PDB file of C-alpha atoms in Angstrom:
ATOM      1  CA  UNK W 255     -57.677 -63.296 -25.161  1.00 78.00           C
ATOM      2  CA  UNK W 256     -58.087 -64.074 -21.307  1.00 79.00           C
ATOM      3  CA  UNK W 257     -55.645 -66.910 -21.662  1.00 83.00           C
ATOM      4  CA  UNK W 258     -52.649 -64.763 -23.893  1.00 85.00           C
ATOM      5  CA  UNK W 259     -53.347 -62.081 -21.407  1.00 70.00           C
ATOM      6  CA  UNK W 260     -52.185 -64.736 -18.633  1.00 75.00           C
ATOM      7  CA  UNK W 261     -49.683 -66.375 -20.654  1.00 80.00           C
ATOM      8  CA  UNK W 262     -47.761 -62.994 -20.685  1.00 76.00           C
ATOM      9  CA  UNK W 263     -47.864 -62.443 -17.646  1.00 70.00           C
ATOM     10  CA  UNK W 264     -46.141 -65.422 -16.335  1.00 72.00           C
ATOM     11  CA  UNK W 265     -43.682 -65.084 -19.336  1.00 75.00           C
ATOM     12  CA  UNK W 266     -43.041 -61.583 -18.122  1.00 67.00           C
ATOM     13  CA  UNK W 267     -42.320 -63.023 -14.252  1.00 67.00           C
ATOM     14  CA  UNK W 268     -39.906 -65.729 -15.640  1.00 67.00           C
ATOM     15  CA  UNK W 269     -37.727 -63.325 -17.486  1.00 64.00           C
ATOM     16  CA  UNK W 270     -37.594 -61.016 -14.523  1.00 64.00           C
ATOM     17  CA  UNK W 271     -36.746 -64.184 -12.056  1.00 66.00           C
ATOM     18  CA  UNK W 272     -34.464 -65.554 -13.940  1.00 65.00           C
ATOM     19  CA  UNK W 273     -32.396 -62.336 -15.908  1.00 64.00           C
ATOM     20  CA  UNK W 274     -30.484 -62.431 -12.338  1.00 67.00           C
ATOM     21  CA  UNK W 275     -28.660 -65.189 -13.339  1.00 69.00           C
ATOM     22  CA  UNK W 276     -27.806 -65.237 -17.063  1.00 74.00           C
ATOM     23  CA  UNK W 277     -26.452 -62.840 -19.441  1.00 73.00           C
ATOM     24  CA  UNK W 278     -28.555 -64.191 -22.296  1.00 68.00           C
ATOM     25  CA  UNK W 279     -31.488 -61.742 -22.045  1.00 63.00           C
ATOM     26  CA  UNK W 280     -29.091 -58.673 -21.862  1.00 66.00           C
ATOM     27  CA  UNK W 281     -27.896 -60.700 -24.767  1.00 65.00           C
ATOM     28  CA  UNK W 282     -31.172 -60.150 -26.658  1.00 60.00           C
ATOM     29  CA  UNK W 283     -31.538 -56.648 -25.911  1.00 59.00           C
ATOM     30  CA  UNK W 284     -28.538 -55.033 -27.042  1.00 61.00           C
ATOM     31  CA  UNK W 285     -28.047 -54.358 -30.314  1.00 56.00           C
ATOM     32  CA  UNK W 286     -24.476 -53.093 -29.740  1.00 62.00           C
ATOM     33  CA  UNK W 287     -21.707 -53.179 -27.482  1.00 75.00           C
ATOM     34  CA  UNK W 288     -22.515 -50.842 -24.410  1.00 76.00           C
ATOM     35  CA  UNK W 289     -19.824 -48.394 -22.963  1.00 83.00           C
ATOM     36  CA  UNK W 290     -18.017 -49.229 -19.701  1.00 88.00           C
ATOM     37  CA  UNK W 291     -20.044 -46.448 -18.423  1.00 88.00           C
ATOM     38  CA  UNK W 292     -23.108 -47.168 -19.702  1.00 85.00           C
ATOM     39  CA  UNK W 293     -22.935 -50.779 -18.392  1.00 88.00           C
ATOM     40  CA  UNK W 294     -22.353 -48.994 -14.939  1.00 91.00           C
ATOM     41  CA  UNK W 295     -25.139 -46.977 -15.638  1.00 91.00           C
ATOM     42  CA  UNK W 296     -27.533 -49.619 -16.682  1.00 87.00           C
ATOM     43  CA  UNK W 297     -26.335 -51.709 -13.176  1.00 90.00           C
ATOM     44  CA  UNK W 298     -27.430 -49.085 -11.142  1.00 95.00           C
ATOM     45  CA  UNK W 299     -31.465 -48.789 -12.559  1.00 94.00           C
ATOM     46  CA  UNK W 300     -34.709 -50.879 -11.475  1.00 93.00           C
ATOM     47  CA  UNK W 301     -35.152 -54.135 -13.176  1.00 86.00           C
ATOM     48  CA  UNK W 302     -38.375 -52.924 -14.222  1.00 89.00           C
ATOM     49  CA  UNK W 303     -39.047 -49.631 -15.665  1.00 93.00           C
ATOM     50  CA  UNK W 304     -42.417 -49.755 -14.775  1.00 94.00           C
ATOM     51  CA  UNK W 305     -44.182 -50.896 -11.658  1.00 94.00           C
ATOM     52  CA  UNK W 306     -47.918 -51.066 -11.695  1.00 90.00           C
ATOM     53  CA  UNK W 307     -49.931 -51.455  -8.654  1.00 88.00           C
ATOM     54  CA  UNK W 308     -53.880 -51.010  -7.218  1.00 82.00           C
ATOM     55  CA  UNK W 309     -52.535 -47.683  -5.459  1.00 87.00           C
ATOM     56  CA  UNK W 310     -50.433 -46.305  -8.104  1.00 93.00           C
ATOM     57  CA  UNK W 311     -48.659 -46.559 -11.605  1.00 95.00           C
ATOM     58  CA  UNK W 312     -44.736 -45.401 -11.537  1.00 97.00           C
ATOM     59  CA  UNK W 313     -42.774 -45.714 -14.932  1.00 97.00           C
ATOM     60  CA  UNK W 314     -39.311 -44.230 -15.794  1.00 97.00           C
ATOM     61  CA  UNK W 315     -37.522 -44.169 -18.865  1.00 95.00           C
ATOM     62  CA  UNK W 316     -33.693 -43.008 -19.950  1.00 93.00           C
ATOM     63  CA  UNK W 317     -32.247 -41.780 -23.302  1.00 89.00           C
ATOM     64  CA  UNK W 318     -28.643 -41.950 -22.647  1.00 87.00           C
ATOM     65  CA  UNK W 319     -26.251 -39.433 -24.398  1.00 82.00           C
ATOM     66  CA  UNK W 320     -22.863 -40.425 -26.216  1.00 72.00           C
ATOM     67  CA  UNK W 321     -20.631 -39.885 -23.190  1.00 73.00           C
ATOM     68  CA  UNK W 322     -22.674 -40.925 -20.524  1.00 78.00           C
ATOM     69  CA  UNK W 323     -24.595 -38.161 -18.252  1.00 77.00           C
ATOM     70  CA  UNK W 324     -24.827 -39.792 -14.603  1.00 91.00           C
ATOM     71  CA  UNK W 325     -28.423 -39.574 -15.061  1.00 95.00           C
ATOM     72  CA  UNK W 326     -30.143 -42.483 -12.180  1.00 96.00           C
ATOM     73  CA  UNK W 327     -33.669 -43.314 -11.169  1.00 97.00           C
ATOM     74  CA  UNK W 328     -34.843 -45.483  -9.052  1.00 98.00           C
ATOM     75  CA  UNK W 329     -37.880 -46.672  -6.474  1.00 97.00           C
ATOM     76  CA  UNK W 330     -38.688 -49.626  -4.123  1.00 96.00           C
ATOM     77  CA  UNK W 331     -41.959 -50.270  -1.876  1.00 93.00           C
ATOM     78  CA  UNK W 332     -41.942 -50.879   1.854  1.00 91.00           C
ATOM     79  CA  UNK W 333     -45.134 -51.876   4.108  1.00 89.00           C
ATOM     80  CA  UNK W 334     -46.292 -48.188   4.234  1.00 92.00           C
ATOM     81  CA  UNK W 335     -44.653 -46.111   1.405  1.00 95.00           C
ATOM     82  CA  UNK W 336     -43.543 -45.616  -2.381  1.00 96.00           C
ATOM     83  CA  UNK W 337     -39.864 -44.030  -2.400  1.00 98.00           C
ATOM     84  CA  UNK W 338     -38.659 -42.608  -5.198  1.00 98.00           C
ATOM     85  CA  UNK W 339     -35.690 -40.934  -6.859  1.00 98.00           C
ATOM     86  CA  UNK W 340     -33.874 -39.022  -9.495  1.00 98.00           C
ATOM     87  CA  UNK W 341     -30.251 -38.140  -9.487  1.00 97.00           C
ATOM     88  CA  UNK W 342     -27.733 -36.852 -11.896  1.00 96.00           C
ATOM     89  CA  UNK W 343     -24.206 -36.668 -11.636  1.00 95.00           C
ATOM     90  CA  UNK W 344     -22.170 -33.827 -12.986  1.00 89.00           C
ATOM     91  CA  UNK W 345     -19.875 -35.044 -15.637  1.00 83.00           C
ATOM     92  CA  UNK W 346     -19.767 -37.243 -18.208  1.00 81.00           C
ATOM     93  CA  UNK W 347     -18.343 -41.079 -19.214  1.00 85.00           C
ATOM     94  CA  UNK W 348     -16.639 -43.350 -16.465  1.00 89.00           C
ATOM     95  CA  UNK W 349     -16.639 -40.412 -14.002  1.00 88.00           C
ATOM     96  CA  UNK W 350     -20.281 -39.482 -14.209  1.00 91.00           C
ATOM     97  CA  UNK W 351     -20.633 -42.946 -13.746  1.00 92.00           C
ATOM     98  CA  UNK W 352     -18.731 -43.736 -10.825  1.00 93.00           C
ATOM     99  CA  UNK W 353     -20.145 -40.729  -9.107  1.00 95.00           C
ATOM    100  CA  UNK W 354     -23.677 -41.682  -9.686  1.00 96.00           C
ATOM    101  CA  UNK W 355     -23.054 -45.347  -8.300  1.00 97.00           C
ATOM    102  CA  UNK W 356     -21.615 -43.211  -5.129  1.00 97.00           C
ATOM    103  CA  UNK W 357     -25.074 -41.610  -4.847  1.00 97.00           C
ATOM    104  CA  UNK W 358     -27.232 -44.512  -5.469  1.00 98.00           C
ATOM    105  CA  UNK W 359     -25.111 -46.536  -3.298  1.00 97.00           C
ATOM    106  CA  UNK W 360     -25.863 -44.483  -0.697  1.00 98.00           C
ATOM    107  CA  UNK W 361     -28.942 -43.664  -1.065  1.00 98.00           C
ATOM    108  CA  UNK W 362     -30.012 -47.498  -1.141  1.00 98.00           C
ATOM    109  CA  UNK W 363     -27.941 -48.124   1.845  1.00 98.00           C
ATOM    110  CA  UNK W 364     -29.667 -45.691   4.260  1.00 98.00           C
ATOM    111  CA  UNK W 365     -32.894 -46.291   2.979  1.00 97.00           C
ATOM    112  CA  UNK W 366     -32.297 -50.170   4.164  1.00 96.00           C
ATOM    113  CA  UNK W 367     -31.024 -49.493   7.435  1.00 97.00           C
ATOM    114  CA  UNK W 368     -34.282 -47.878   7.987  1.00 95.00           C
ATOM    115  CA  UNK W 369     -33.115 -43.928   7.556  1.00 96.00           C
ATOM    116  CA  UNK W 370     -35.007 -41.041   6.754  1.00 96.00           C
ATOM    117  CA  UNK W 371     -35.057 -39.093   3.535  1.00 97.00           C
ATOM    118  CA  UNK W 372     -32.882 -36.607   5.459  1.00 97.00           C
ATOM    119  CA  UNK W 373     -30.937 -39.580   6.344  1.00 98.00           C
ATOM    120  CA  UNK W 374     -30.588 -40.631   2.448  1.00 98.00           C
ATOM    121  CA  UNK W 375     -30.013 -36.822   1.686  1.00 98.00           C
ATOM    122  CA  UNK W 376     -26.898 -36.431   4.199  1.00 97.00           C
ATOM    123  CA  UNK W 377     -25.506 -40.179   3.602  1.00 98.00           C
ATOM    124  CA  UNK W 378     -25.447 -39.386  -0.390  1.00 97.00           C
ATOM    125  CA  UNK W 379     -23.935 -36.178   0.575  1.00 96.00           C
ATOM    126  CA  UNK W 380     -21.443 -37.056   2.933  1.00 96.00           C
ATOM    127  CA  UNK W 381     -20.406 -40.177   0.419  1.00 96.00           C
ATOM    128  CA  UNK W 382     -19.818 -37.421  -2.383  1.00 95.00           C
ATOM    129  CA  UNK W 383     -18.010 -35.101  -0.265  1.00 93.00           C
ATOM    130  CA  UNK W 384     -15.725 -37.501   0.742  1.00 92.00           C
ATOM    131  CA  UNK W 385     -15.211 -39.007  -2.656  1.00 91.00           C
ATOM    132  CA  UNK W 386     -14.341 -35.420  -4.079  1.00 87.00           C
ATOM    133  CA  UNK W 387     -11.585 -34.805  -1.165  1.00 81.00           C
ATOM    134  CA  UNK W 388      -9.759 -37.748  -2.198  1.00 79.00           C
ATOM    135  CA  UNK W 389     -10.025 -37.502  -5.808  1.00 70.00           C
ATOM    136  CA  UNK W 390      -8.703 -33.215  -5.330  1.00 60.00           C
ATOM    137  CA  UNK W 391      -5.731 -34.523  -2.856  1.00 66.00           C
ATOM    138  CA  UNK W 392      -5.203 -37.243  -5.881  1.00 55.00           C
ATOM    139  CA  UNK W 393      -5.835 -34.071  -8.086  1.00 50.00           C
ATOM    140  CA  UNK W 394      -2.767 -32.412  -6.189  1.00 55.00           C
ATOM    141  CA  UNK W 395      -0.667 -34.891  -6.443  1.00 53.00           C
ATOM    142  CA  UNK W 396      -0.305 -35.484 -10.390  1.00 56.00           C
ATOM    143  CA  UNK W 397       1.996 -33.326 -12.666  1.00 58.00           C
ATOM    144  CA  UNK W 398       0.859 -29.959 -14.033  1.00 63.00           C
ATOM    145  CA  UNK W 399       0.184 -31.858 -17.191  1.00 58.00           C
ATOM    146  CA  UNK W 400      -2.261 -34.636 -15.771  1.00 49.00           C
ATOM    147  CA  UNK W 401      -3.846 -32.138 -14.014  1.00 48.00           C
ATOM    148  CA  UNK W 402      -4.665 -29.817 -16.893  1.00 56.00           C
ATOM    149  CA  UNK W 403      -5.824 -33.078 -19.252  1.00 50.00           C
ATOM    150  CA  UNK W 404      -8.476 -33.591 -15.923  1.00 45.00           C
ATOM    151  CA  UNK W 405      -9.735 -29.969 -15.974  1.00 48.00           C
ATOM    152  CA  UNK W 406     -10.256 -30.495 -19.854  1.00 49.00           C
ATOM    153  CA  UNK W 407     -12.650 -33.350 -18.796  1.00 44.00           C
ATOM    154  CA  UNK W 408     -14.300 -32.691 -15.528  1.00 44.00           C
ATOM    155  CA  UNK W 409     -12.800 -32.520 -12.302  1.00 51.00           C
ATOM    156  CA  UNK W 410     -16.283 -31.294 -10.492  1.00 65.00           C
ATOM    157  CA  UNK W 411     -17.624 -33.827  -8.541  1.00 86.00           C
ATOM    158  CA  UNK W 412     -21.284 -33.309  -6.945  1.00 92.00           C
ATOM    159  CA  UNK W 413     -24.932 -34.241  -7.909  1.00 95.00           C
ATOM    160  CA  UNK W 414     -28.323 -33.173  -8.456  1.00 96.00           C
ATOM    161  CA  UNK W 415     -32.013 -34.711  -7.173  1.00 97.00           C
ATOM    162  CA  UNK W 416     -34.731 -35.205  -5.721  1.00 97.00           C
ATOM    163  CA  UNK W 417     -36.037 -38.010  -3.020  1.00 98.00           C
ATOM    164  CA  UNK W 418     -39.485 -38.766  -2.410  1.00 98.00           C
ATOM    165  CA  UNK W 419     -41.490 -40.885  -0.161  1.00 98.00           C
ATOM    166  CA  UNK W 420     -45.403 -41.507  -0.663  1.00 97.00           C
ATOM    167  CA  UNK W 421     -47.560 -43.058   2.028  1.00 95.00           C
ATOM    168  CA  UNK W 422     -49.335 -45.803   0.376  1.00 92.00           C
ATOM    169  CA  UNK W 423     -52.444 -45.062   2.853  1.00 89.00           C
ATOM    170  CA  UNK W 424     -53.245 -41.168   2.559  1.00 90.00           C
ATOM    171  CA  UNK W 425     -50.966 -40.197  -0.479  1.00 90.00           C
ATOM    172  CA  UNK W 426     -48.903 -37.763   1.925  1.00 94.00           C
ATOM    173  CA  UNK W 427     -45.621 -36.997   0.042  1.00 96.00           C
ATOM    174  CA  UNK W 428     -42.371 -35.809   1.225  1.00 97.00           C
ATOM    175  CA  UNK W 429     -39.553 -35.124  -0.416  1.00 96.00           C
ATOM    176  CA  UNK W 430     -35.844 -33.200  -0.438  1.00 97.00           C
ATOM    177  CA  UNK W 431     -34.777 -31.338  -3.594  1.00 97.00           C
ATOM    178  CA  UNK W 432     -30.763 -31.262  -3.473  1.00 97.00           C
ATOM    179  CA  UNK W 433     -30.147 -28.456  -6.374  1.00 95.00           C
ATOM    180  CA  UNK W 434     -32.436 -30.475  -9.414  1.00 96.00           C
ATOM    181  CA  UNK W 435     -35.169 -28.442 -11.588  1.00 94.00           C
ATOM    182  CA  UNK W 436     -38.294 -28.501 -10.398  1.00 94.00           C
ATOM    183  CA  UNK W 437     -40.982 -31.663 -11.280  1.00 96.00           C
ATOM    184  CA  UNK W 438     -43.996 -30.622 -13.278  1.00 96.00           C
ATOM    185  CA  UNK W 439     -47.470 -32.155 -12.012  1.00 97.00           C
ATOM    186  CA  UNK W 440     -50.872 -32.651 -14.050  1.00 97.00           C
ATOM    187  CA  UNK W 441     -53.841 -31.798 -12.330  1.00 96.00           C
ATOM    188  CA  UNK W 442     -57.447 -31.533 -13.945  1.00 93.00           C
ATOM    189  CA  UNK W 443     -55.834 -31.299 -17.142  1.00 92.00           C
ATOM    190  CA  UNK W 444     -53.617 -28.508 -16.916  1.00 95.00           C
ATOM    191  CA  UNK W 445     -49.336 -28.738 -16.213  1.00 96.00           C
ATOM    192  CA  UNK W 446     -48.020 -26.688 -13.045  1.00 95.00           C
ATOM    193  CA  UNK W 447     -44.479 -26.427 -12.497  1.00 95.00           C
ATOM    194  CA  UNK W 448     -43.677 -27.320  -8.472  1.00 94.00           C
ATOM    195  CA  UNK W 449     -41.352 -24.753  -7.329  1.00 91.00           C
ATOM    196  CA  UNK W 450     -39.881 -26.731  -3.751  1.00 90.00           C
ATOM    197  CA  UNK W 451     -37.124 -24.876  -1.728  1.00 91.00           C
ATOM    198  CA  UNK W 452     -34.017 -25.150  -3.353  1.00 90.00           C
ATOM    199  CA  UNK W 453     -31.097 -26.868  -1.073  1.00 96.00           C
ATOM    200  CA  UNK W 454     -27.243 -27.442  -2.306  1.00 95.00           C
ATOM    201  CA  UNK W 455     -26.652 -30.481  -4.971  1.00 96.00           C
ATOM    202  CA  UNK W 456     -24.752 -33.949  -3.211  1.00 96.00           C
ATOM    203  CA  UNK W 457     -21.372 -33.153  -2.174  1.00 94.00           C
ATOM    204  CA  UNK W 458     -21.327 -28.915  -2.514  1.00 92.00           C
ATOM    205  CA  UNK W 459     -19.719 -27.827   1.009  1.00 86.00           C
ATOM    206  CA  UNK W 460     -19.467 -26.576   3.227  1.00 87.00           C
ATOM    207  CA  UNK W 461     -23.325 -27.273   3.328  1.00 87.00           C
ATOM    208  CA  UNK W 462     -25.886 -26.602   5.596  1.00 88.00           C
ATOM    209  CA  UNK W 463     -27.903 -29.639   5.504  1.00 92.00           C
ATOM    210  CA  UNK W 464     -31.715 -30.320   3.469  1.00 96.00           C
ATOM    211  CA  UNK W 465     -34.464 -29.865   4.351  1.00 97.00           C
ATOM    212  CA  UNK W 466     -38.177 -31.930   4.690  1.00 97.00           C
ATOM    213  CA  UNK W 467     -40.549 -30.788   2.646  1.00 97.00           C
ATOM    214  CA  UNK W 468     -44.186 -31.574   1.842  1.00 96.00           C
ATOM    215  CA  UNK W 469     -45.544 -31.646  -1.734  1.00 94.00           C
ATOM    216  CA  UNK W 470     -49.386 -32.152  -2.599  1.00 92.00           C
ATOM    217  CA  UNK W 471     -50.320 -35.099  -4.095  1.00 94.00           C
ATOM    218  CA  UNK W 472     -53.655 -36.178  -4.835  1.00 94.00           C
ATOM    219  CA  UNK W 473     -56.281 -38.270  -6.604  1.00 92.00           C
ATOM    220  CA  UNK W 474     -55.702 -38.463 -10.386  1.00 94.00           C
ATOM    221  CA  UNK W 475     -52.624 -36.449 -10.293  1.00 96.00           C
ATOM    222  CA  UNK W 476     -49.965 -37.476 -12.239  1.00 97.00           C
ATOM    223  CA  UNK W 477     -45.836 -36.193 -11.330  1.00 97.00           C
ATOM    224  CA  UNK W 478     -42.850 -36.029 -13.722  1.00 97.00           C
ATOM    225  CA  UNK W 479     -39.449 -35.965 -12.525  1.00 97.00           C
ATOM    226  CA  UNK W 480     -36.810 -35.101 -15.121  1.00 96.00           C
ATOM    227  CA  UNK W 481     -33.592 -34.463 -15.368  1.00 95.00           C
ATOM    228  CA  UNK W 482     -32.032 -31.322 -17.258  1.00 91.00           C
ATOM    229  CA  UNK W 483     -31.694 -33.513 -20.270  1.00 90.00           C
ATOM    230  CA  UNK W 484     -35.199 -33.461 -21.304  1.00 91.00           C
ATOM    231  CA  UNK W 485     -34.695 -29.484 -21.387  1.00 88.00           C
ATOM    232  CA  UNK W 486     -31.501 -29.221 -23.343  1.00 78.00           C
ATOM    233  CA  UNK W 487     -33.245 -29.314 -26.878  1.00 67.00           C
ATOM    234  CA  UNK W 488     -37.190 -28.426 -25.751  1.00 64.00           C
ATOM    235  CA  UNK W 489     -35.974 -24.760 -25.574  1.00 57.00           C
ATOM    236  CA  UNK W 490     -38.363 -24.257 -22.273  1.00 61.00           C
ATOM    237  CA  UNK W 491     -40.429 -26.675 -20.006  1.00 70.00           C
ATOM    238  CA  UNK W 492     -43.397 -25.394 -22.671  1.00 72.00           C
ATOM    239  CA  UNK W 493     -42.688 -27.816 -24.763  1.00 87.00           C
ATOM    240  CA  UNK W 494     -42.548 -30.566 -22.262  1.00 91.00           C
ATOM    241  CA  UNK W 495     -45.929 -29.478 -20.992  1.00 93.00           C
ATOM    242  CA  UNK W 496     -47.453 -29.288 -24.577  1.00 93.00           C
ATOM    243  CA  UNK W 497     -45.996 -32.913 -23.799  1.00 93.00           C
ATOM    244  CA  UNK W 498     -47.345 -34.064 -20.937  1.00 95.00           C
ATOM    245  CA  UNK W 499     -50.473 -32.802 -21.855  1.00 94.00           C
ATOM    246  CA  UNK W 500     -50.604 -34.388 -25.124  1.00 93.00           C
ATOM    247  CA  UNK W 501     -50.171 -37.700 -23.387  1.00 95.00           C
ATOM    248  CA  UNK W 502     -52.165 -37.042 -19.727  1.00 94.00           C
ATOM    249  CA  UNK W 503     -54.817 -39.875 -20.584  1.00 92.00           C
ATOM    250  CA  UNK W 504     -52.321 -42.456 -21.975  1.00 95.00           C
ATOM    251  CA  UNK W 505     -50.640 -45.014 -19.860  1.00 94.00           C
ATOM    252  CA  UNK W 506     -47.173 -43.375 -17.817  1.00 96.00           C
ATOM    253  CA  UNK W 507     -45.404 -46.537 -19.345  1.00 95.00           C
ATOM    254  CA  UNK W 508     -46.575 -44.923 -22.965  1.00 96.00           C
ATOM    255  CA  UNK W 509     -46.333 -41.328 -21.803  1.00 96.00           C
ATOM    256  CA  UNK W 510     -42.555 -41.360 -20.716  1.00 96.00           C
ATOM    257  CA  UNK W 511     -41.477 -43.555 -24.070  1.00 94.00           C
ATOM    258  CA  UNK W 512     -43.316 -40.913 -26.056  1.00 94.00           C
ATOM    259  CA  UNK W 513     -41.460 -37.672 -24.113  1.00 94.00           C
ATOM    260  CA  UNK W 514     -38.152 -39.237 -24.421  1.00 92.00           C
ATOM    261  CA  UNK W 515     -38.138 -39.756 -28.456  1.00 92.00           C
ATOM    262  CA  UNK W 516     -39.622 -36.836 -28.929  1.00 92.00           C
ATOM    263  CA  UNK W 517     -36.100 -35.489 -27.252  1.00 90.00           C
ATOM    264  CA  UNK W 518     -33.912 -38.085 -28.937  1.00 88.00           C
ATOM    265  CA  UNK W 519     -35.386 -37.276 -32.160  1.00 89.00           C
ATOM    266  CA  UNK W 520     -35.325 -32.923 -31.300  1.00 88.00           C
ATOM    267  CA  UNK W 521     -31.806 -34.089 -30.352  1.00 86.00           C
ATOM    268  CA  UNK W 522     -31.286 -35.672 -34.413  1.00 86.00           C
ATOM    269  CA  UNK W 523     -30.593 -38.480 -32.354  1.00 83.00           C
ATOM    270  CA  UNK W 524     -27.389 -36.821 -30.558  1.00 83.00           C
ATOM    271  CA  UNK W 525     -27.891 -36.134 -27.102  1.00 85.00           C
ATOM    272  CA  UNK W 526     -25.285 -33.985 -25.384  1.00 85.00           C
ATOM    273  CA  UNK W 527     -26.477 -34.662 -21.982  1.00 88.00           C
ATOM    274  CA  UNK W 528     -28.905 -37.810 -20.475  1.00 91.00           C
ATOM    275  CA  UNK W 529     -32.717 -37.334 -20.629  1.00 92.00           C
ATOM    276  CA  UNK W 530     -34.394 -39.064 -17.652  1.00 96.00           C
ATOM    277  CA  UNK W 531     -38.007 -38.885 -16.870  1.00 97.00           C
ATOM    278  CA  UNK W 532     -40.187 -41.074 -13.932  1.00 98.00           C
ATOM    279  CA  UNK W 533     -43.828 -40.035 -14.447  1.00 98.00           C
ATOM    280  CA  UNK W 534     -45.989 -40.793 -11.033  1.00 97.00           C
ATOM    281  CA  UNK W 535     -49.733 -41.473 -11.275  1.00 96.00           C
ATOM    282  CA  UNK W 536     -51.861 -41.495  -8.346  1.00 93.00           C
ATOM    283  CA  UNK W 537     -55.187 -42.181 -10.362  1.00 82.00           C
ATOM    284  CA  UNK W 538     -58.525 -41.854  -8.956  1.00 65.00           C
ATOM    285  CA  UNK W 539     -60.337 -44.565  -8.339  1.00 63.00           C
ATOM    286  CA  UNK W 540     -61.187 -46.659 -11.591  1.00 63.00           C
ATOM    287  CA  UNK W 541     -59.432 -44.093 -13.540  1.00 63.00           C
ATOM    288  CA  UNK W 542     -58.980 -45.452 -17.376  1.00 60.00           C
ATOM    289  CA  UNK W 543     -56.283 -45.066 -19.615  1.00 56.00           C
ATOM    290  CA  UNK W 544     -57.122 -44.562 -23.118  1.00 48.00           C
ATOM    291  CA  UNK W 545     -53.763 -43.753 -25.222  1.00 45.00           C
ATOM    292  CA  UNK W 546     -51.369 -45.619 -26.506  1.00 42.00           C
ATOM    293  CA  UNK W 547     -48.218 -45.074 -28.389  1.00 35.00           C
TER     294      UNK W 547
END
């Protein structure tokens, strides 16, 4: 079992090495042609879902709707810290699309020159501002009739989310919330809703700027960030707690593939918006995980 075990795992690191340069697992994944928006989409996620580490367990998973949502998540690790974040774009198909590469775009940027969540926060802000100025001066410019065909499908252009950073060393978590619901946590066994000061979405103005804020994280907790998506056919964030709860001892990689069919299937397999969840475990020290899908 030892040696399968082992086996897998260097399977597992060849595919990841080497997907960067072929089509042919993408190729073995899809079962059908993907959307022009959906293969922006898909560009703009981690190669990994899941990233599992001594310190902590991070997993994300997306359900997708028809017409794409703008739904993004993404993290990375530096020396000292976990960053995370969840993002949707207002809209749907190509646009949705294109705004959410805007946002991720810049979030990535700042964060690798070194910035500050506040620095991500204004940087994805600024980039959305400025691409809604030029696409309403564009929006000025066309004939009554192209303009009324682009208020029929979305003219808006801003974004929701939420940025995080974790400090590998004490667990101390910041984070900005630009305008998304609030994240749900699991502590001794029972689901709290985080309520966080509430600042404007990406690209809103005028806009007064986000603020730092501090969220408690400790050992064994477990954080889910969602998108609005994983609401639309719940009714309430009950049922996402009966959720969460149902699935607190299973793996997050298990746990977050279990809340989003439960939506897709609520949904008769028919989303109207992206459902997006990233599930956060800070486990205490040889924590187990007994569940399993």
């Amino acid at each position: 079992m030892q040696l399968i075990v082992e086996a897998t795992h260097v399977l597992a690191y060849v595919v990841i090495t080497n997907r960067r340069f072929t089509d042919l697992y993408e190729w073995g994944r899809r079962t059908t042609r993907l959307s022009l928006a959906a293969e922006i989409q898909h560009r703009l996620l981690p190669d990994s879902f899941t990233c599992e580490t001594g310190r902590f367990i991070v997993a994300g998973a997306l359900e997708p709707a028809a017409d794409i949502g703008g739904d993004t998540f993404d993290y990375t690790l530096d020396r000292h810290a976990l960053h995370l974040s969840l993002t949707d774009a207002m809209g749907h198909d190509v646009q949705a699309a294109l705004v959410a590469t805007i946002v991720v775009g810049a979030l990535r940027n700042a964060r690798r020159a070194g910035g500050s969540l506040l620095d991500q926060a204004q940087d994805a802000h600024q980039a959305v501002a400025d691409y809604s100025d030029r696409a309403h001066q564009a929006f000025a410019d066309q004939s009554e009739r192209v303009r009324r065909a682009i208020i029929r499908h979305g003219a808006q252009v801003m974004a929701t989310g939420q940025l995080l950073r974790v400090s590998l060393d004490t667990g101390q978590t910041t984070f900005v919330n630009a305008g998304h619901v609030c994240p749900l946590r699991l502590r001794d066994g029972q689901v709290e809703e985080i309520t966080p000061l509430a600042d404007l979405p990406f690209g809103v103005t005028p806009n007064p700027g986000h603020r730092l804020q501090s969220l408690d994280l400790r050992q064994g907790d477990r954080l889910i960030l969602f998108t609005d998506g994983m609401l639309e056919h719940q009714g309430s964030e009950a049922g996402l707690s009966d959720l969460i709860q149902q699935t607190s001892d299973w793996h997050p990689r298990d746990a977050v593939r279990l809340i989003t069919e439960t939506v897709l299937e609520l949904s008769n397999y028919g989303l109207r918006d992206d459902a997006t969840v990233l599930c956060l475990d800070w486990p205490a020290p040889n924590s187990p995980y007994t569940g399993h899908c």
